[in-house]
Coordinates of C-alpha atoms in Angstrom, one line a residue:
R1 CA -0.1 0.0 0.0
T2 CA 3.0 2.4 0.9
M3 CA 4.6 1.6 -2.5
R4 CA 1.2 2.1 -4.3
R5 CA 0.9 5.5 -2.6
T6 CA 4.3 6.5 -3.6
L7 CA 3.8 5.6 -7.2
Q8 CA 0.5 7.7 -7.2
C9 CA 2.4 10.6 -5.8
G10 CA 5.1 10.3 -8.2
L11 CA 2.6 10.2 -11.0
L12 CA 0.9 13.4 -9.9
L13 CA 4.3 15.2 -9.9
A14 CA 5.2 13.7 -13.4
M15 CA 1.9 14.9 -14.8
L16 CA 2.7 18.4 -13.6
S17 CA 6.0 18.2 -15.6
V18 CA 4.8 16.6 -18.7
Q19 CA 3.2 19.9 -19.9
S20 CA 6.0 22.0 -18.7
A21 CA 7.3 25.5 -19.6
H22 CA 9.0 25.4 -23.1
A23 CA 9.3 21.5 -23.2
F24 CA 9.5 18.3 -21.3
A25 CA 11.9 15.8 -22.6
P26 CA 12.8 12.4 -21.3
A27 CA 15.4 11.8 -18.8
C28 CA 16.9 8.9 -17.1
I29 CA 14.8 8.6 -13.9
Y30 CA 15.6 5.2 -12.3
G31 CA 13.1 5.1 -9.3
A32 CA 14.5 6.5 -5.9
F33 CA 13.4 9.6 -4.3
R34 CA 15.3 12.3 -2.3
P35 CA 12.7 13.9 0.1
S36 CA 14.9 16.6 1.6
A37 CA 14.2 19.3 -1.1
A38 CA 10.6 18.4 -1.7
H39 CA 10.0 18.2 2.1
A40 CA 11.5 21.5 2.8
V41 CA 9.3 23.1 0.1
W42 CA 6.1 21.4 0.7
A43 CA 6.4 22.0 4.5
R44 CA 6.3 25.8 3.8
A45 CA 3.4 25.6 1.3
R46 CA 2.3 29.1 0.2
G47 CA 5.2 30.5 1.9
R48 CA 8.3 30.6 0.0
V49 CA 8.4 33.1 -2.9
A50 CA 11.4 33.8 -5.3
T51 CA 11.3 37.5 -6.1
V52 CA 7.5 37.7 -6.6
N53 CA 6.0 40.9 -8.2
L54 CA 3.4 41.6 -5.6
A55 CA 1.8 44.1 -7.8
V56 CA 1.1 41.6 -10.5
G57 CA -0.3 39.1 -8.0
M58 CA -2.8 41.6 -6.6
E59 CA -3.7 42.7 -10.2
S60 CA -4.5 39.1 -11.3
A61 CA -6.7 38.7 -8.2
G62 CA -9.2 40.7 -10.2
E63 CA -12.6 40.7 -8.4
E64 CA -11.4 39.1 -5.0
N65 CA -13.0 40.4 -1.8
P66 CA -11.0 43.4 -0.7
D67 CA -10.4 42.0 2.8
E68 CA -9.2 38.7 1.2
M69 CA -6.9 40.7 -1.0
K70 CA -5.6 42.5 2.0
A71 CA -5.0 39.4 4.0
K72 CA -3.2 37.7 1.1
K73 CA -0.9 40.9 0.8
N74 CA -0.1 40.8 4.3
A75 CA 0.6 37.0 4.3
L76 CA 2.8 37.3 1.4
A77 CA 4.8 40.2 3.0
A78 CA 5.1 38.3 6.3
N79 CA 6.4 35.2 4.5
R80 CA 9.1 37.2 2.6
L81 CA 10.2 38.8 5.9
Q82 CA 10.4 35.2 7.5
W83 CA 12.4 33.7 4.7
G84 CA 14.5 36.9 3.8
I85 CA 13.2 36.8 0.3
S86 CA 12.7 40.2 -1.4
G87 CA 9.5 40.9 -3.2
V88 CA 9.0 44.0 -5.2
P89 CA 12.5 45.7 -5.7
P90 CA 12.6 48.8 -3.5
T91 CA 13.0 52.3 -4.9
P92 CA 16.7 53.2 -5.0
G93 CA 17.5 55.4 -2.0
A94 CA 14.5 54.2 -0.1
A95 CA 15.0 53.5 3.6
T96 CA 14.9 49.9 4.7
P97 CA 11.7 49.0 6.6
A98 CA 12.0 48.5 10.2
G99 CA 12.2 44.8 11.2
T100 CA 13.6 43.6 8.0
P101 CA 16.1 40.8 8.7
A102 CA 19.8 41.4 8.2
V103 CA 21.3 39.7 5.4
P104 CA 23.5 36.9 6.8
A105 CA 27.2 36.6 6.1
A106 CA 28.5 34.3 3.5
A107 CA 29.5 30.9 4.7
P108 CA 33.3 30.5 5.3
G109 CA 35.2 29.1 2.2
A110 CA 32.2 29.5 0.0
P111 CA 32.9 30.8 -3.5
D112 CA 31.9 34.4 -3.7
V113 CA 32.5 35.2 -7.5
L114 CA 29.4 37.4 -7.7
A115 CA 30.1 39.2 -4.5
A116 CA 33.7 39.9 -5.8
A117 CA 32.2 41.1 -9.1
T118 CA 29.9 43.5 -7.1
S119 CA 33.0 45.6 -6.2
G120 CA 33.9 45.9 -9.9
S121 CA 32.5 48.2 -12.5
A122 CA 29.0 47.0 -12.3
A123 CA 28.7 47.9 -8.5
T124 CA 30.6 51.1 -8.6
G125 CA 28.9 52.4 -11.6
T126 CA 32.1 53.3 -13.4
G127 CA 32.0 50.5 -16.0
P128 CA 30.8 50.7 -19.8
R129 CA 27.4 49.2 -18.9
E130 CA 26.2 51.8 -16.2
G131 CA 22.6 52.6 -17.0
R132 CA 22.3 50.5 -20.1
L133 CA 20.0 48.0 -18.3
G134 CA 17.9 50.7 -16.7
A135 CA 17.7 51.4 -13.1
E136 CA 15.0 48.9 -12.2
L137 CA 16.9 46.0 -13.9
E138 CA 20.1 47.0 -12.7
L139 CA 18.7 46.8 -9.1
L140 CA 17.4 43.3 -9.8
V141 CA 20.9 42.3 -11.1
Q142 CA 22.5 43.5 -7.8
Q143 CA 19.8 41.7 -5.7
A144 CA 20.3 38.6 -7.7
R145 CA 24.2 38.7 -7.2
E146 CA 23.8 39.1 -3.5
K147 CA 21.2 36.3 -3.2
A148 CA 23.3 33.9 -5.4
A149 CA 26.4 34.6 -3.5
L150 CA 24.7 33.5 -0.1
R151 CA 23.2 30.2 -1.4
T152 CA 24.5 26.9 -0.5
D153 CA 23.7 23.5 -2.1
V154 CA 22.6 21.3 0.7
G155 CA 21.8 18.5 -1.6
V156 CA 25.4 18.1 -2.7
A157 CA 26.6 17.7 0.8
E158 CA 23.9 15.2 1.6
A159 CA 24.8 13.1 -1.5
R160 CA 28.4 13.1 -0.7
Q161 CA 27.8 12.1 2.9
G162 CA 25.7 9.1 1.8
A163 CA 28.5 8.0 -0.7
Q164 CA 31.1 8.2 2.0
K165 CA 29.0 6.2 4.5
S166 CA 28.3 3.5 2.0
A167 CA 32.0 3.2 1.1
S168 CA 32.6 1.7 4.5
S169 CA 29.6 -0.7 4.3
Q170 CA 30.4 -4.4 4.0
R171 CA 29.4 -6.3 1.0
L172 CA 29.0 -10.0 0.1
Q173 CA 32.1 -11.5 -1.3
L174 CA 30.8 -12.0 -4.8
P175 CA 32.3 -10.9 -8.1
G176 CA 31.5 -7.2 -8.7
F177 CA 30.0 -6.6 -5.3
Q178 CA 33.1 -4.7 -4.0
L179 CA 33.3 -2.4 -7.1
S180 CA 32.3 1.3 -6.3
S181 CA 31.7 2.0 -10.1
L182 CA 30.6 0.2 -13.0
G183 CA 31.1 3.0 -15.4
F184 CA 27.4 4.4 -15.5
K185 CA 28.5 7.9 -14.9
G186 CA 31.3 7.7 -17.5
R187 CA 33.9 10.6 -17.5
W188 CA 31.6 13.1 -15.7
E189 CA 32.7 14.7 -12.6
E190 CA 30.8 16.8 -10.1
V191 CA 32.6 19.9 -9.4
G192 CA 30.8 22.4 -6.9
A193 CA 27.3 22.7 -8.2
S194 CA 28.1 21.8 -11.8
Y195 CA 29.3 18.9 -13.8
M196 CA 32.3 18.7 -16.0
L197 CA 33.4 16.2 -18.9
Y198 CA 36.9 16.3 -20.1
P199 CA 37.9 14.9 -23.7
P200 CA 38.9 11.4 -23.5
K201 CA 42.6 10.5 -23.0
G202 CA 44.8 11.5 -25.8
V203 CA 42.5 14.3 -26.9
E204 CA 43.9 17.8 -26.1
P205 CA 41.5 20.2 -24.8
K206 CA 41.0 23.2 -27.0
A207 CA 38.2 25.2 -25.6
V208 CA 35.3 25.2 -22.9
V209 CA 31.6 24.7 -23.8
H210 CA 29.3 25.9 -21.1
F211 CA 25.9 24.1 -21.6
L212 CA 22.4 24.9 -20.3
G213 CA 19.5 22.6 -20.8
G214 CA 15.8 23.3 -21.3
A215 CA 13.2 24.0 -18.6
F216 CA 12.8 21.3 -15.9
V217 CA 15.2 18.8 -17.7
G218 CA 17.9 21.6 -17.2
A219 CA 18.0 20.4 -13.6
A220 CA 20.0 17.3 -14.6
P221 CA 21.6 18.3 -17.8
H222 CA 24.4 15.7 -17.6
I223 CA 21.8 13.0 -17.8
S224 CA 19.3 14.5 -20.1
Y225 CA 21.7 15.6 -22.8
R226 CA 24.4 13.0 -22.1
Y227 CA 24.7 11.7 -25.7
M228 CA 24.9 15.1 -27.4
L229 CA 27.5 16.5 -24.8
E230 CA 29.8 13.5 -24.9
E231 CA 29.9 13.6 -28.6
I232 CA 31.1 17.2 -28.5
S233 CA 33.6 16.6 -25.7
D234 CA 35.0 13.8 -27.7
N235 CA 36.0 16.4 -30.3
G236 CA 38.4 18.2 -27.7
Y237 CA 35.9 20.4 -25.8
I238 CA 35.8 20.5 -22.0
I239 CA 32.0 20.5 -21.1
I240 CA 30.7 22.5 -18.2
T241 CA 27.0 22.0 -17.6
T242 CA 25.2 23.8 -14.8
P243 CA 21.9 22.7 -13.5
Y244 CA 19.2 25.2 -12.7
N245 CA 15.6 25.2 -11.4
L246 CA 12.8 26.9 -13.5
I247 CA 11.5 30.0 -11.8
F248 CA 9.8 33.1 -13.2
N249 CA 12.9 35.4 -12.6
Y250 CA 15.6 35.0 -15.4
V251 CA 17.8 37.5 -13.5
E252 CA 18.0 35.4 -10.6
T253 CA 18.5 32.2 -12.7
C254 CA 21.3 33.9 -14.5
A255 CA 23.0 34.8 -11.1
S256 CA 22.7 31.3 -9.7
I257 CA 24.3 29.8 -12.9
V258 CA 27.2 32.1 -12.7
Q259 CA 27.6 31.3 -9.0
D260 CA 27.2 27.5 -9.4
S261 CA 29.6 27.4 -12.3
S262 CA 32.4 29.3 -10.6
Q263 CA 34.3 26.2 -9.1
A264 CA 34.1 24.4 -12.4
R265 CA 35.3 27.4 -14.4
A266 CA 38.1 27.8 -12.1
R267 CA 39.5 24.4 -12.8
V268 CA 40.1 25.1 -16.6
L269 CA 43.0 27.0 -18.0
E270 CA 42.5 30.7 -18.2
H271 CA 43.6 30.8 -21.9
L272 CA 41.0 28.4 -23.1
P273 CA 38.1 30.3 -24.8
V274 CA 34.5 29.7 -23.5
F275 CA 31.6 28.9 -25.8
G276 CA 28.0 29.0 -24.9
L277 CA 25.5 26.2 -25.7
G278 CA 21.8 26.1 -24.8
H279 CA 18.6 24.3 -25.7
S280 CA 15.2 25.9 -25.4
C281 CA 15.1 27.9 -22.2
G282 CA 18.8 27.4 -21.8
A283 CA 19.3 29.0 -25.2
L284 CA 17.3 32.1 -24.0
L285 CA 19.6 32.2 -20.8
Q286 CA 22.7 32.1 -23.1
T287 CA 21.5 35.3 -24.7
L288 CA 20.8 37.0 -21.4
L289 CA 24.0 35.8 -19.4
P290 CA 26.4 38.0 -21.3
T291 CA 23.9 40.9 -21.0
F292 CA 23.4 40.7 -17.3
F293 CA 26.9 39.5 -16.2
P294 CA 29.3 40.1 -19.1
D295 CA 32.4 40.1 -16.9
E296 CA 31.5 36.7 -15.5
S297 CA 30.3 35.2 -18.7
P298 CA 32.4 36.0 -21.5
R299 CA 31.6 34.0 -24.7
V300 CA 33.5 33.6 -27.9
A301 CA 30.3 32.3 -29.6
N302 CA 26.9 30.9 -28.8
A303 CA 25.2 28.0 -30.2
L304 CA 21.4 28.4 -29.7
V305 CA 19.2 25.5 -30.1
S306 CA 15.3 25.8 -30.3
W307 CA 15.5 29.4 -28.8
N308 CA 12.3 30.6 -27.5
N309 CA 11.1 33.5 -25.4
K310 CA 7.3 33.0 -24.9
P311 CA 5.2 34.4 -22.2
A312 CA 4.1 32.0 -19.4
S313 CA 0.5 31.6 -20.9
D314 CA 2.0 30.4 -24.2
A315 CA 5.0 28.5 -22.8
I316 CA 3.0 26.4 -20.3
P317 CA -0.1 24.7 -22.0
Q318 CA -3.3 25.3 -20.1
F319 CA -1.4 27.6 -17.8
E320 CA -4.5 29.8 -17.0
E321 CA -7.3 27.3 -17.4
V322 CA -5.8 24.4 -15.7
I323 CA -2.4 24.8 -14.0
I324 CA -3.4 27.9 -12.0
P325 CA -6.6 26.7 -10.6
F326 CA -5.0 23.2 -9.8
V327 CA -2.2 24.8 -8.0
N328 CA -4.4 27.1 -5.9
A329 CA -6.4 24.1 -5.0
L330 CA -3.5 22.0 -4.0
L331 CA -1.8 24.7 -1.9
D332 CA -5.1 25.8 -0.2
E333 CA -5.3 25.6 3.6
N334 CA -8.2 23.4 3.7
S335 CA -7.8 20.0 5.3
L336 CA -7.9 18.0 2.1
A337 CA -5.1 20.0 0.6
K338 CA -3.1 19.8 3.8
D339 CA -3.6 15.9 3.8
I340 CA -2.5 15.6 0.1
R341 CA 0.7 17.7 0.9
Q342 CA 1.5 15.7 4.0
N343 CA 1.0 12.3 2.0
L344 CA 3.3 13.5 -0.7
V345 CA 6.1 14.4 1.9
R346 CA 5.4 11.2 3.8
S347 CA 5.6 9.0 0.6
F348 CA 8.8 10.6 -0.6
Q349 CA 10.3 9.9 2.9
Q350 CA 9.2 6.3 3.1
A351 CA 10.4 5.6 -0.6
D352 CA 13.8 7.2 0.0
E353 CA 14.2 5.3 3.3
V354 CA 13.4 1.9 1.6
V355 CA 15.6 2.5 -1.5
T356 CA 18.5 3.8 0.7
E357 CA 18.3 0.9 3.0
I358 CA 18.4 -1.7 0.1
A359 CA 21.2 0.1 -1.6
A360 CA 23.3 0.0 1.7
S361 CA 22.5 -3.6 2.3
Q362 CA 25.3 -6.3 2.0
F363 CA 23.1 -7.9 -0.6
A364 CA 23.3 -5.0 -3.1
P365 CA 26.6 -4.3 -5.0
L366 CA 28.6 -1.3 -3.7
S367 CA 28.2 0.5 -7.0
V368 CA 24.3 0.8 -6.4
Q369 CA 24.9 3.0 -3.4
T370 CA 28.0 5.0 -4.6
E371 CA 27.0 5.4 -8.2
L372 CA 23.3 4.3 -9.2
L373 CA 21.7 6.1 -6.3
P374 CA 23.5 9.5 -6.7
L375 CA 22.7 9.3 -10.4
T376 CA 19.1 8.7 -9.6
R377 CA 18.8 11.5 -7.1
Q378 CA 20.6 13.8 -9.6
G379 CA 17.8 12.9 -12.2
L380 CA 15.0 13.3 -9.6
K381 CA 15.9 17.1 -9.2
I382 CA 13.8 17.5 -12.3
V383 CA 10.8 16.6 -10.3
E384 CA 11.9 18.0 -7.0
Q385 CA 11.9 21.7 -8.4
I386 CA 8.1 21.4 -9.0
P387 CA 6.9 22.3 -5.6
E388 CA 8.7 25.6 -5.3
L389 CA 7.5 26.5 -8.7
L390 CA 4.0 25.8 -7.5
D391 CA 4.5 28.2 -4.7
I392 CA 5.6 30.8 -6.9
V393 CA 2.4 30.5 -9.0
N394 CA 0.1 30.2 -6.1
A395 CA 1.8 33.6 -4.6
G396 CA 0.5 35.4 -7.7
Q397 CA 3.4 35.3 -10.1
R398 CA 2.0 35.1 -13.7
E399 CA 4.8 36.2 -16.0
F400 CA 8.6 35.9 -16.5
V401 CA 11.0 38.7 -15.5
P402 CA 12.2 40.5 -17.6
T403 CA 9.1 40.4 -19.8
V404 CA 9.1 38.9 -23.3
S405 CA 9.5 42.4 -24.9
K406 CA 12.1 43.5 -22.6
C407 CA 14.2 40.2 -23.2
A408 CA 14.0 40.9 -26.9
E409 CA 15.2 44.6 -26.3
L410 CA 18.2 43.5 -24.3
V411 CA 19.2 40.9 -26.9
R412 CA 19.0 43.4 -29.7
G413 CA 20.7 46.1 -27.9
L414 CA 23.3 44.5 -25.4
Y415 CA 24.1 41.1 -26.8
A416 CA 27.8 41.4 -27.7
V417 CA 28.8 37.8 -28.6
P418 CA 30.8 37.9 -31.9
A419 CA 29.4 34.9 -33.5
S420 CA 26.1 32.8 -33.0
L421 CA 24.7 29.4 -34.6
V422 CA 20.8 29.4 -34.4
V423 CA 19.3 26.0 -34.9
S424 CA 15.6 25.0 -35.3
F425 CA 13.7 21.7 -35.9
Q426 CA 10.9 21.2 -38.4
D427 CA 8.4 19.7 -35.8
D428 CA 8.7 22.3 -33.1
S429 CA 5.7 24.4 -32.4
I430 CA 7.3 26.5 -29.6
D431 CA 10.4 27.4 -31.4
E432 CA 11.3 31.1 -32.0
S433 CA 14.5 30.7 -33.9
D434 CA 13.5 33.0 -36.7
K435 CA 12.8 35.8 -34.0
V436 CA 16.1 35.5 -32.3
E437 CA 18.0 35.4 -35.7
S438 CA 16.5 38.8 -36.6
L439 CA 17.4 40.1 -33.3
L440 CA 20.9 39.0 -33.4
R441 CA 21.5 40.2 -36.9
L442 CA 20.8 43.8 -35.4
A443 CA 23.3 43.2 -32.5
T444 CA 26.8 44.2 -32.6
S445 CA 29.8 42.6 -31.0
A446 CA 32.0 44.1 -28.4
D447 CA 34.4 45.6 -30.9
G448 CA 31.6 47.3 -32.8
A449 CA 31.4 45.0 -35.6
A450 CA 28.2 43.3 -36.8
A451 CA 27.6 40.0 -35.2
R452 CA 28.1 36.9 -37.4
V453 CA 24.9 34.7 -37.3
T454 CA 24.8 31.2 -38.8
R455 CA 21.4 29.6 -39.4
A456 CA 20.5 25.9 -39.6
R457 CA 17.1 24.1 -40.1
L458 CA 17.0 20.4 -39.4
K459 CA 14.7 17.4 -39.2
G460 CA 13.6 16.6 -35.7
S461 CA 11.4 18.0 -32.8
H462 CA 11.9 20.1 -29.6
V463 CA 13.2 17.2 -27.8
T464 CA 15.8 15.9 -30.2
P465 CA 18.7 17.3 -28.2
C466 CA 17.7 14.9 -25.4
T467 CA 17.9 11.8 -27.5
Q468 CA 19.9 9.0 -25.7
D469 CA 21.7 6.0 -27.2
V470 CA 19.5 3.1 -25.6
F471 CA 21.1 0.5 -27.8
I472 CA 23.8 -1.0 -25.6
S473 CA 26.5 -3.2 -27.0
T474 CA 27.1 -6.4 -25.2
P475 CA 29.7 -9.5 -25.8
L476 CA 26.7 -11.5 -27.2
D477 CA 26.0 -9.2 -30.1
S478 CA 27.9 -11.6 -32.4
F479 CA 25.3 -14.2 -31.7
D480 CA 22.3 -12.0 -31.9
P481 CA 20.4 -12.7 -35.3
L482 CA 18.6 -9.4 -34.8
L483 CA 21.7 -7.3 -34.6
P484 CA 21.4 -5.9 -38.3
L485 CA 17.9 -4.6 -37.3
R486 CA 19.2 -3.2 -34.1
R487 CA 22.0 -1.3 -35.9
L488 CA 19.5 0.0 -38.4
A489 CA 17.0 1.1 -35.5
R490 CA 20.0 2.7 -33.7
Q491 CA 21.1 4.5 -36.8
E492 CA 17.6 6.1 -37.4
L493 CA 17.2 6.9 -33.8
L494 CA 20.3 8.9 -33.6
R495 CA 20.2 10.4 -37.0
P496 CA 18.6 13.7 -35.9
I497 CA 20.9 14.1 -33.0
N498 CA 23.9 13.4 -35.0
D499 CA 22.9 15.8 -37.7
L500 CA 22.7 18.5 -34.8
N501 CA 26.2 17.7 -33.7
K502 CA 27.3 18.0 -37.3
K503 CA 26.3 21.6 -37.2
I504 CA 27.3 22.4 -33.6
I505 CA 31.0 21.0 -33.7
P506 CA 32.1 22.6 -37.1
F507 CA 30.6 25.8 -35.9
L508 CA 32.6 25.6 -32.7
N509 CA 35.8 24.8 -34.7
D510 CA 35.2 27.7 -37.0
A511 CA 34.7 30.1 -34.3
L512 CA 37.8 28.8 -32.5
A513 CA 39.9 29.3 -35.6
N514 CA 38.6 32.9 -36.1
Y515 CA 39.3 33.7 -32.4
K516 CA 42.9 32.5 -32.7
K517 CA 43.6 34.7 -35.7

C-alpha cells in the first residue's frame, strides 16, 4: 500500500511536469526519491516566494474580496520577511523597513564570485554598462548577485555524505560486489554545483563549452543531454553544464548559474576560450547571461538550439485554464489539501528510506549506493523543483521577469557575442529561432562589428537534443540474429541528434579558428 501511494504521488508530480514550460523531454529517472528538497518546500506551502512581483499578483486577483486581498498581501509580506526573500524591488535610495532581517554573512570558504564582481565596474557604476539595463533592472541584477552569493547547495553535501557512508559498508564476497563504480556515470565529474566532462585520454582540450539545458530537464543536464554533450567533448571540448531550477525570474536564474559554475570554471586553464551552448530555455539564458553578467560570462560564440522567449501563458499549456486553478487548490489551507501535501512528503520519505536501506545492504553491490543512487537522485531534481514553482504560481506570479518584450530589447541592444549559431527543428511548435535570428542580426559585438549569425534548419522535434543511445552493446552481439535490425534502428534513432552535432561541432571549430587569428 505504501509503494502504491508512492507511485501515485510520483505520477502526480510527473503529470505536472509533462506539460512544462518550453518543453518536457525524457530523462533517465531510475526510481528512487530524495525527500529533502521536496519536504522543505512542501512544508512551507504558500510561503516561499522567489522574487514575486506583488503588484502583478494583486492585479491578477481581479474581483477578489478586498479583505481577502488585504489578508493575502499581508501574508505574502510576512512570508518574505520570514524567509528573507525580497518581493518588489525597493526604490533606489528608499529606507529599509524596520524589522527587515539582516542579510547573513557568506559561509566561510564558499565561492563568492558574484560578491567579488559587485566591487567591480557593475557595482561602482564606473563600467561601460552603467545605466544600459535601466535602473530597475540594474537593481534586480544587484539583488540577484547578493542572493546567489549567499546560497549553498545542501543536496550536494547530503549526497556526498551518503556516498562516504556507503563506502565503508560491508558487501557479500561475490564478483563485482566490491566495485564502487560500473562506469554508469562515465567521465562526468561533479565540481561544486556543476558537472564537468573532459575529452578522452589522448585528446587535447582546445576550448570550454558551457551548456544549459531546457526548462525542467535543465535540472539534470548531464543526464538529459548526455549523448549530445559526450559527442562534443570527444572532439576536444571541455563541457561544463550547470543545473538550474525553473523560476519566473531570469535574472536570479542567471545569477545562480554564474555562481554555481564558478568552481568548475576555476579548474580550466585561463587561456581556453569559452563557448555557450543552450537548448530551449537554456538558449534564451545564454543570450541573457552576457547581457546581465558580461564580466563573469564571456563568450567567444553561442550555439542556440530551439531558442524561445514566450510568455508563460503560451510556454505552459493550459496555464490559466488548468495549472493555476490546480495549484491554488493543491496549496489551499483546507484540510484535504493539507492531507495531500502531507501524504506527498511522507511518501517521498518512506520511498527514500526503503531505497537507501536496500542500496546500503550487503546484498546489493557497492556501486548501487555509490554510483546508481546518486545518479538517480540527480535525475530526480527534475521533479523536485516542481513544489517551489507551484508556490511561486500560487503566490501570484504570472509572467517571466524580464518580460518577453524586454528580453528581446536586451538581446537586440546589449548582446555582444561575436558569433552565434541558431538551430531549429521542423517539428517544433514553440520554437522562435527566426525571431532571435532577426534580433541577433541587429546586434553588434564588443568591438562594434556586426555579429556573425549562422542559421540551420534540421529534421527533428523540440526534444531531439535529449535523445539517448539506448542500444547497448554486449559481448553476445555477435550471436544475436537481430543485430542488423538493431543497428538500423539505432542509426535511425540517432540520425537527428547526429545531424545536430554535425552543425554544432564545425561551428565551434570555425569560431575557435577565427578567435585565434
